[in-house]
Coordinates of C-alpha atoms in Angstrom, one line a residue:
M963 CA 130.7 124.7 78.7
I964 CA 130.6 121.7 76.4
P965 CA 130.7 122.5 72.7
K966 CA 127.5 121.8 70.6
F967 CA 129.6 119.3 68.6
A968 CA 130.6 117.4 71.7
K969 CA 126.9 117.1 72.8
T970 CA 125.9 115.9 69.4
M971 CA 128.7 113.3 69.4
R972 CA 127.8 112.1 72.8
T973 CA 124.2 111.4 71.7
K974 CA 125.2 109.7 68.5
M975 CA 127.8 107.5 70.1
K976 CA 125.7 106.4 73.1
G977 CA 125.3 102.9 71.9
R978 CA 129.0 102.2 71.4
I979 CA 130.5 104.8 73.6
S980 CA 132.9 102.3 75.2
R981 CA 135.0 102.6 72.1
I982 CA 135.5 106.3 72.4
G983 CA 138.7 107.5 74.1
S984 CA 137.1 110.3 75.9
Y985 CA 134.7 107.9 77.6
A986 CA 137.5 105.5 78.6
I987 CA 139.4 108.4 80.1
S988 CA 136.5 109.8 82.1
S989 CA 135.6 106.3 83.3
S990 CA 139.1 105.8 84.5
I991 CA 138.9 109.1 86.5
R992 CA 135.6 108.1 88.0
D993 CA 137.0 104.7 89.0
H994 CA 139.8 106.4 90.9
Q995 CA 137.9 109.2 92.7
Q996 CA 139.7 108.3 95.9
Q997 CA 142.9 109.4 94.2
P998 CA 142.8 112.7 92.3
C999 CA 143.9 112.3 88.7
I1000 CA 145.3 114.5 86.0
T1001 CA 145.2 113.7 82.2
C1002 CA 147.7 114.5 79.5
T1003 CA 147.1 114.5 75.8
T1004 CA 149.7 114.6 73.0
F1005 CA 148.5 115.1 69.4
N1006 CA 150.3 115.9 66.1
I1007 CA 147.5 117.8 64.4
L1008 CA 149.1 117.8 60.9
A1009 CA 149.8 121.4 59.8
P1010 CA 147.7 122.5 56.8
I1011 CA 150.9 123.4 55.0
Y1012 CA 151.8 119.7 55.0
K1013 CA 148.4 118.1 54.4
R1014 CA 148.1 117.1 50.7
L1015 CA 144.6 117.3 49.2
S1016 CA 145.5 115.7 45.8
N1017 CA 147.6 112.7 44.9
E1018 CA 148.0 114.1 41.4
D1019 CA 149.1 117.6 42.5
Q1020 CA 151.5 117.2 45.4
N1021 CA 151.8 121.0 45.8
F1022 CA 148.0 121.4 46.5
R1023 CA 147.9 121.7 50.2
E1024 CA 145.1 122.2 52.7
S1025 CA 146.6 125.6 53.6
D1026 CA 145.4 126.8 50.1
C1027 CA 141.7 126.1 51.1
R1028 CA 140.5 128.0 54.2
T1029 CA 137.3 126.0 54.4
Y1030 CA 139.1 122.8 54.8
W1031 CA 141.8 123.7 57.4
F1032 CA 139.4 125.9 59.4
G1033 CA 136.8 123.2 59.7
R1034 CA 139.3 120.4 60.5
N1035 CA 141.0 122.5 63.2
Q1036 CA 137.6 123.5 64.7
R1037 CA 136.8 119.8 65.0
I1038 CA 140.2 119.1 66.6
L1039 CA 139.5 121.8 69.2
D1040 CA 136.0 120.4 69.8
W1041 CA 137.5 117.1 70.7
L1042 CA 140.3 118.6 72.8
L1043 CA 137.8 120.7 74.8
Y1044 CA 135.4 117.8 75.2
E1045 CA 138.2 115.6 76.6
R1046 CA 139.5 118.6 78.7
S1047 CA 142.9 117.1 79.5
S1048 CA 144.9 118.8 82.2
I1049 CA 147.9 119.0 79.9
I1050 CA 147.6 119.4 76.1
C1051 CA 150.7 119.0 73.9
L1052 CA 150.3 119.7 70.2
Q1053 CA 152.8 119.3 67.4
E1054 CA 152.7 120.7 63.8
F1055 CA 150.8 123.7 65.2
W1056 CA 150.5 126.1 62.3
V1057 CA 152.1 129.1 64.0
G1058 CA 152.5 130.9 60.6
N1059 CA 148.7 131.5 60.3
E1060 CA 147.5 134.2 62.6
E1061 CA 143.8 133.3 62.3
L1062 CA 144.4 129.7 63.3
V1063 CA 146.7 130.7 66.2
D1064 CA 144.0 133.2 67.4
M1065 CA 141.3 130.5 67.2
Y1066 CA 143.3 128.0 69.3
E1067 CA 144.4 130.6 71.9
K1068 CA 141.0 132.1 72.3
R1069 CA 139.1 128.8 72.7
L1070 CA 141.7 127.3 74.9
S1071 CA 142.0 130.4 77.1
D1072 CA 138.2 130.6 77.4
A1073 CA 138.2 127.0 78.6
G1074 CA 140.7 127.8 81.4
Y1075 CA 144.1 126.9 79.8
V1076 CA 147.4 128.8 79.9
N1077 CA 149.0 128.5 76.5
F1078 CA 152.6 128.5 75.2
K1079 CA 153.5 128.3 71.5
L1080 CA 156.9 127.9 69.9
A1081 CA 157.7 128.2 66.2
R1082 CA 160.3 126.0 64.5
T1083 CA 163.5 127.9 63.6
N1084 CA 164.1 129.4 60.1
N1085 CA 160.4 130.2 59.6
R1086 CA 159.3 126.6 58.8
G1087 CA 155.7 127.6 59.4
D1088 CA 154.7 125.1 62.1
G1089 CA 155.7 124.5 65.7
L1090 CA 154.5 123.4 69.1
L1091 CA 151.7 124.4 71.4
T1092 CA 151.5 123.4 75.1
A1093 CA 148.5 124.2 77.2
V1094 CA 147.9 123.5 80.9
H1095 CA 144.7 124.0 82.8
K1096 CA 144.5 126.5 85.6
D1097 CA 142.3 124.3 87.6
Y1098 CA 145.2 121.8 88.0
F1099 CA 148.5 123.7 87.7
R1100 CA 150.3 126.9 88.7
V1101 CA 153.0 127.7 86.1
V1102 CA 156.4 128.1 87.8
N1103 CA 158.5 128.6 84.7
Y1104 CA 158.7 128.1 80.9
R1105 CA 161.7 127.6 78.6
D1106 CA 162.1 127.3 74.8
L1107 CA 164.7 124.8 73.5
L1108 CA 166.1 125.4 70.0
F1109 CA 168.1 122.4 68.7
N1110 CA 169.8 124.6 66.0
D1111 CA 170.6 121.5 64.0
F1112 CA 169.3 119.8 60.8
G1113 CA 165.5 120.0 60.5
D1114 CA 164.9 123.2 62.6
R1115 CA 163.4 121.2 65.5
V1116 CA 162.5 122.7 68.9
A1117 CA 161.1 121.7 72.3
Q1118 CA 159.2 123.3 75.1
L1119 CA 160.0 122.9 78.8
L1120 CA 157.3 123.8 81.3
H1121 CA 157.7 123.7 85.1
V1122 CA 154.4 123.5 86.9
E1123 CA 153.1 122.9 90.4
L1124 CA 149.9 120.9 91.1
I1125 CA 147.2 122.8 93.0
D1126 CA 143.9 121.7 94.6
P1127 CA 142.2 119.2 94.5
F1128 CA 145.6 117.5 95.1
S1129 CA 146.1 119.0 98.6
Q1130 CA 145.2 115.6 100.1
C1131 CA 148.5 114.3 98.7
R1132 CA 150.5 116.9 100.5
N1133 CA 153.0 115.9 103.2
G1134 CA 154.1 119.0 105.2
D1135 CA 156.0 121.3 102.9
L1136 CA 156.2 118.7 100.1
R1137 CA 155.5 120.5 96.8
Q1138 CA 154.0 118.6 93.9
E1139 CA 156.0 119.8 90.9
I1140 CA 156.3 118.4 87.4
L1141 CA 158.5 119.1 84.4
I1142 CA 156.6 118.8 81.1
V1143 CA 158.4 118.6 77.7
N1144 CA 156.7 118.9 74.3
T1145 CA 158.7 118.1 71.2
H1146 CA 158.6 116.8 67.6
L1147 CA 161.7 115.0 66.5
L1148 CA 163.2 114.9 63.0
F1149 CA 161.8 112.4 60.5
P1150 CA 164.5 109.8 59.7
H1151 CA 164.6 110.3 55.9
D1152 CA 167.8 108.1 55.8
S1153 CA 169.9 106.2 58.3
S1154 CA 172.3 109.0 58.9
L1155 CA 169.5 111.0 60.5
S1156 CA 169.0 108.4 63.3
L1157 CA 172.0 109.9 65.0
V1158 CA 170.5 113.4 64.7
R1159 CA 167.3 112.3 66.5
L1160 CA 169.4 110.7 69.2
H1161 CA 171.3 114.0 69.5
Q1162 CA 168.0 115.9 69.8
V1163 CA 166.8 113.7 72.7
Y1164 CA 170.2 114.0 74.4
K1165 CA 169.9 117.8 74.1
I1166 CA 166.4 117.7 75.7
L1167 CA 167.7 115.6 78.6
Q1168 CA 170.7 117.8 79.0
H1169 CA 168.5 120.9 79.1
V1170 CA 166.2 119.3 81.7
E1171 CA 169.2 118.3 83.8
S1172 CA 170.7 121.8 83.6
Y1173 CA 167.3 123.3 84.6
Q1174 CA 167.1 121.0 87.6
K1175 CA 170.6 122.0 88.8
E1176 CA 170.1 125.7 88.1
H1177 CA 166.9 125.8 90.2
N1178 CA 168.3 123.3 92.8
L1179 CA 165.3 120.9 92.2
K1180 CA 165.0 117.6 94.0
P1181 CA 163.9 114.7 91.8
I1182 CA 160.4 115.4 90.5
P1183 CA 158.3 113.7 87.8
I1184 CA 159.2 114.4 84.2
I1185 CA 156.7 113.9 81.4
L1186 CA 157.9 113.9 77.8
C1187 CA 155.2 114.3 75.2
G1188 CA 155.3 114.4 71.4
D1189 CA 155.9 112.9 68.1
W1190 CA 159.2 111.1 68.4
N1191 CA 159.3 109.9 64.8
G1192 CA 160.7 106.5 65.9
S1193 CA 159.2 103.3 67.2
K1194 CA 159.9 101.0 70.1
R1195 CA 162.6 99.3 68.1
G1196 CA 164.6 102.5 67.7
H1197 CA 167.7 103.9 69.4
V1198 CA 165.7 106.9 70.9
Y1199 CA 163.4 104.5 72.6
K1200 CA 166.3 102.5 74.1
F1201 CA 168.1 105.6 75.1
L1202 CA 165.0 107.0 77.0
R1203 CA 164.5 103.6 78.6
S1204 CA 168.1 103.5 79.8
Q1205 CA 167.4 106.8 81.6
G1206 CA 164.4 105.3 83.5
F1207 CA 161.6 106.6 81.4
V1208 CA 158.6 104.4 80.6
S1209 CA 156.1 104.6 77.9
S1210 CA 152.8 105.4 79.7
Y1211 CA 150.6 103.7 77.1
D1212 CA 152.6 100.5 77.3
T1213 CA 152.6 100.7 81.1
A1214 CA 148.8 101.1 81.2
H1215 CA 148.3 98.1 78.9
Q1216 CA 151.1 96.0 80.4
Y1217 CA 152.8 95.8 77.0
T1218 CA 156.4 94.7 76.6
D1219 CA 158.8 95.5 73.8
A1220 CA 157.6 92.4 72.0
D1221 CA 154.2 94.0 71.8
A1222 CA 155.2 96.8 69.4
H1223 CA 152.9 95.5 66.7
K1224 CA 149.8 95.8 68.9
W1225 CA 149.3 99.5 68.4
V1226 CA 150.1 102.3 65.9
S1227 CA 149.7 106.1 66.1
H1228 CA 150.7 107.4 62.7
R1229 CA 150.3 106.8 58.9
N1230 CA 153.2 108.6 57.4
H1231 CA 153.6 110.2 54.0
R1232 CA 155.0 107.0 52.6
G1233 CA 151.7 105.2 53.6
N1234 CA 153.4 103.2 56.4
I1235 CA 151.7 102.8 59.7
C1236 CA 153.8 102.9 62.9
G1237 CA 153.8 103.8 66.6
V1238 CA 155.7 107.0 67.1
D1239 CA 153.7 109.1 69.5
F1240 CA 154.6 108.7 73.2
I1241 CA 154.0 110.2 76.6
W1242 CA 157.1 109.2 78.6
L1243 CA 157.1 109.2 82.4
L1244 CA 160.1 109.4 84.6
N1245 CA 159.2 109.0 88.3
P1246 CA 161.5 110.5 91.0
N1247 CA 162.0 107.1 92.6
K1248 CA 164.0 105.8 89.6
Y1249 CA 167.7 105.2 90.0
R1250 CA 169.2 106.8 86.9
K1251 CA 172.5 106.3 85.2
L1252 CA 174.6 109.4 84.5
L1253 CA 173.2 111.0 81.4
K1254 CA 176.6 111.0 79.6
A1255 CA 177.0 107.3 80.3
S1256 CA 173.6 106.5 78.8
W1257 CA 174.4 108.6 75.8
S1258 CA 177.6 106.8 75.2
E1259 CA 175.9 103.4 75.5
A1260 CA 173.2 104.5 73.0
V1261 CA 175.9 105.5 70.5
F1262 CA 177.8 102.3 71.0
G1263 CA 174.5 100.5 70.6
M1264 CA 174.0 102.2 67.2
F1265 CA 177.6 101.4 66.3
K1266 CA 177.1 97.7 67.1
C1267 CA 173.8 97.6 65.3
L1268 CA 175.5 98.9 62.1
L1269 CA 178.2 96.2 62.4
R1270 CA 175.6 93.5 62.9
R1271 CA 173.7 94.8 59.9
A1272 CA 176.9 94.2 57.9
S1273 CA 176.8 90.6 59.2
L1274 CA 180.1 90.9 61.0
T1275 CA 181.0 88.5 63.8
E1276 CA 182.8 89.7 66.9
T1277 CA 186.2 88.6 65.4
D1278 CA 185.3 90.3 62.1
A1279 CA 184.3 93.5 63.9
F1280 CA 187.6 93.6 65.8
A1281 CA 189.5 93.2 62.5
F1282 CA 187.4 96.0 60.9
L1283 CA 188.2 98.3 63.8
K1284 CA 191.9 97.3 63.8
A1285 CA 192.1 98.2 60.1
D1286 CA 195.6 98.0 58.7
N1287 CA 197.3 98.0 62.1
D1288 CA 199.8 95.1 62.4
G1289 CA 199.4 94.7 66.1
N1290 CA 196.5 92.9 67.8
Y1291 CA 194.8 96.1 69.0
I1292 CA 192.7 99.0 67.9
T1293 CA 194.2 102.5 67.6
Y1294 CA 192.3 105.8 67.9
S1295 CA 192.9 106.5 64.3
G1296 CA 191.4 103.1 63.3
F1297 CA 188.5 103.7 65.6
C1298 CA 187.8 107.1 63.9
E1299 CA 188.2 105.6 60.5
A1300 CA 185.6 102.9 61.4
L1301 CA 183.1 105.5 62.7
E1302 CA 183.5 107.4 59.4
Q1303 CA 182.9 104.3 57.3
L1304 CA 179.8 103.6 59.3
N1305 CA 178.6 107.1 58.5
L1306 CA 178.7 108.2 62.2
T1307 CA 181.2 110.9 61.5
G1308 CA 182.6 112.9 58.6
H1309 CA 179.4 114.8 57.8
K1310 CA 177.5 117.7 59.4
H1311 CA 175.0 115.4 61.1
G1312 CA 177.7 113.1 62.6
L1313 CA 179.4 112.9 66.0
A1314 CA 181.5 115.9 67.0
D1315 CA 185.2 115.4 67.6
E1316 CA 184.7 115.8 71.4
E1317 CA 182.0 113.1 71.4
T1318 CA 184.3 110.7 69.4
K1319 CA 187.1 111.3 72.0
D1320 CA 184.7 110.6 74.8
L1321 CA 183.6 107.3 73.2
W1322 CA 187.3 106.4 72.8
V1323 CA 188.1 107.1 76.4
Q1324 CA 185.3 104.8 77.5
A1325 CA 186.4 102.0 75.1
D1326 CA 190.1 102.3 76.3
I1327 CA 189.5 100.8 79.7
D1328 CA 193.1 100.8 81.0
G1329 CA 193.9 104.2 79.4
N1330 CA 197.0 103.0 77.5
G1331 CA 196.0 104.6 74.2
V1332 CA 194.9 101.3 72.5
V1333 CA 192.0 98.8 72.8
D1334 CA 193.2 95.2 72.8
Y1335 CA 191.0 92.2 72.2
K1336 CA 190.2 91.7 75.8
E1337 CA 189.0 95.3 76.2
F1338 CA 187.0 95.0 73.0
Q1339 CA 185.3 91.9 74.4
V1340 CA 184.4 93.8 77.6
D1341 CA 183.0 96.6 75.6
S1342 CA 181.1 94.1 73.4
M1343 CA 179.7 92.4 76.5
K1344 CA 178.5 95.7 77.9
L1345 CA 176.7 96.4 74.7
S1346 CA 175.2 93.0 74.6
L1347 CA 173.9 93.5 78.1
Y1348 CA 172.6 97.0 77.1
S1349 CA 170.9 95.5 74.0
S1350 CA 169.5 92.5 75.9
Q1351 CA 168.2 94.6 78.8
L1352 CA 166.5 97.2 76.6
C1353 CA 165.5 95.3 73.5
Q1354 CA 164.9 91.7 74.4
R1355 CA 164.3 92.0 78.2
I1356 CA 166.2 88.8 78.9
W1357 CA 167.0 89.9 82.4
K1358 CA 164.0 89.4 84.7
T1359 CA 164.8 92.4 86.8
T1360 CA 167.4 95.1 87.1
W1361 CA 169.0 96.7 90.2
S1362 CA 166.7 99.7 90.0
D1363 CA 163.7 97.4 89.7
Q1364 CA 164.8 95.5 92.8
R1365 CA 165.2 98.8 94.7
N1366 CA 161.7 99.9 93.8
D1367 CA 160.3 96.5 94.8
L1368 CA 161.5 97.1 98.3
N1369 CA 158.9 99.9 98.8
D1370 CA 155.4 98.8 100.0
E1371 CA 152.2 100.8 99.2
D1372 CA 149.6 101.6 101.7
E1373 CA 145.8 101.2 101.1
D1374 CA 145.7 104.6 99.4
G1375 CA 148.4 103.7 96.9
F1376 CA 151.0 105.8 98.8
V1377 CA 154.5 104.4 99.2
K1378 CA 155.7 103.7 102.7
S1379 CA 159.4 104.4 103.1
S1380 CA 161.9 105.8 105.5
L1381 CA 163.6 107.6 102.6
E1382 CA 162.9 111.3 101.8
Q1383 CA 159.5 111.5 100.2
T1384 CA 158.3 113.2 97.1
I1385 CA 155.4 113.0 94.7
G1386 CA 155.4 110.8 91.6
F1387 CA 152.7 109.3 89.3
S1388 CA 151.1 106.0 88.7
V1389 CA 149.6 105.4 85.2
K1390 CA 145.9 104.6 85.6
N1391 CA 144.8 104.4 82.0
A1392 CA 146.0 105.4 78.4
V1393 CA 143.8 105.6 75.3
L1394 CA 144.6 106.1 71.6
F1395 CA 141.9 107.6 69.3
P1396 CA 140.7 106.5 66.8
P1397 CA 140.2 103.2 68.6
E1398 CA 141.2 101.1 65.6
V1399 CA 144.9 102.1 66.1
E1400 CA 144.9 100.2 69.4
K1401 CA 144.5 97.1 67.3
G1402 CA 147.3 98.0 65.0
R1403 CA 145.0 99.2 62.2
W1404 CA 144.6 102.6 60.5
P1405 CA 140.9 103.6 59.7
E1406 CA 140.4 104.9 56.2
N1407 CA 137.6 107.2 57.4
Y1408 CA 139.7 109.1 59.9
S1409 CA 140.4 112.6 58.7
L1410 CA 141.4 114.7 61.8
S1411 CA 145.1 114.1 61.2
D1412 CA 147.6 111.5 60.1
H1413 CA 148.4 110.9 63.8
A1414 CA 146.3 109.4 66.5
R1415 CA 145.5 111.3 69.7
L1416 CA 147.1 109.8 72.9
T1417 CA 145.7 110.6 76.3
V1418 CA 147.0 109.2 79.6
V1419 CA 145.5 109.4 83.1
F1420 CA 148.0 109.9 85.9
S1421 CA 147.4 109.7 89.7
P1422 CA 149.8 111.3 92.1
I1423 CA 151.4 109.0 94.7
R1424 CA 154.0 109.5 97.4
M1425 CA 157.3 107.8 96.8
P1426 CA 161.0 108.1 97.9
C1427 CA 163.5 110.3 96.1
S1428 CA 166.1 108.7 93.9
R1429 CA 169.8 109.2 93.4
L1430 CA 171.8 108.9 90.3
S1431 CA 173.4 105.5 90.0

């Protein structure tokens, strides 16, 4: 049943409905009726305990005024139920207020959703809510992930199986399973916290990998949703890209990394607008690096970024790492000292001793206990390739791209291959609401949240399974 609010809005917006995200999404689904579609929405709904109502009194929050928070969250639910996404991932869900929780759970349940909520640790008051529609999914399993680090952040892992009307995609006993993650990463209040956010993503991927091994899962699609509190220029973005994930919104609009300015999704408490809300997709045909190798590359990338920020040339950087050592090589103690000076170690948010040792083992290519200038150049070249491939896209294609290009699609969009088949997703459309944010602008009259709502349309397609590279 469509809420009265939605019916009213449909009438009012009839003349310019092409600008409304819900219409664009429904149009996309109608355009691809030959291929069944699912939709996924991620939305940071701004917890009332954080929403300021007065510039003069910073302690006056929306949570102090029931009329405000109740009305705003009713409108949020109206839009969510009007859009009726197959998957809904909410961040800053006010789990500390029983009335609000009951409101969401009742309205979503009545609309056919199965709901899972998770509070942040240490009674922060807000948390996450993930809802999947029973018309599209059977829930196989659910897991909480507590980071237990600075910021009390958490994540949810949901293992689901697609049900009818997707039976036409079936191939014998081929199951159509998906792993869905919902999270909200730490806000980078200062540069030292960038490493914390990288750690949080690493923990998510480790958890997903462990879950897949524990349940003996073959490669299946993974969808990561949430407020990542970092842009396309950040280390988290590069790290996820190195693992084969793609930004669904950028894929739908054929944006490259150079197009980061074309859309935004958040106006933060400092008044800055930025694009931080993503729905990441990893298809099972992607040839992935080992997770630990990607993690090390990401940390080395951060390391090199800090050296460049200090305007150090390659020779200067080698001298910095060499420290007071008389020989023409870098020792482990010099390496550790450099990491501490760059604020990557020596504090509670920094690298653990074991992580530092792992980095050193990878830097010391010949294993003789020191890194000479030749090894340093090799490491530097690796980092340059990593940086170029992920940031500047200098290379026209990668090995995994070439492998994927070998697969042809049939007329129904299904991949023909002699390899073992599985189900993945193609991105059919992606819409941000309000529509102004798709032009890189933040509308002053938008009051639902300080974040935009992102919805993506996916269509299942057959594709070959991958292997780790």
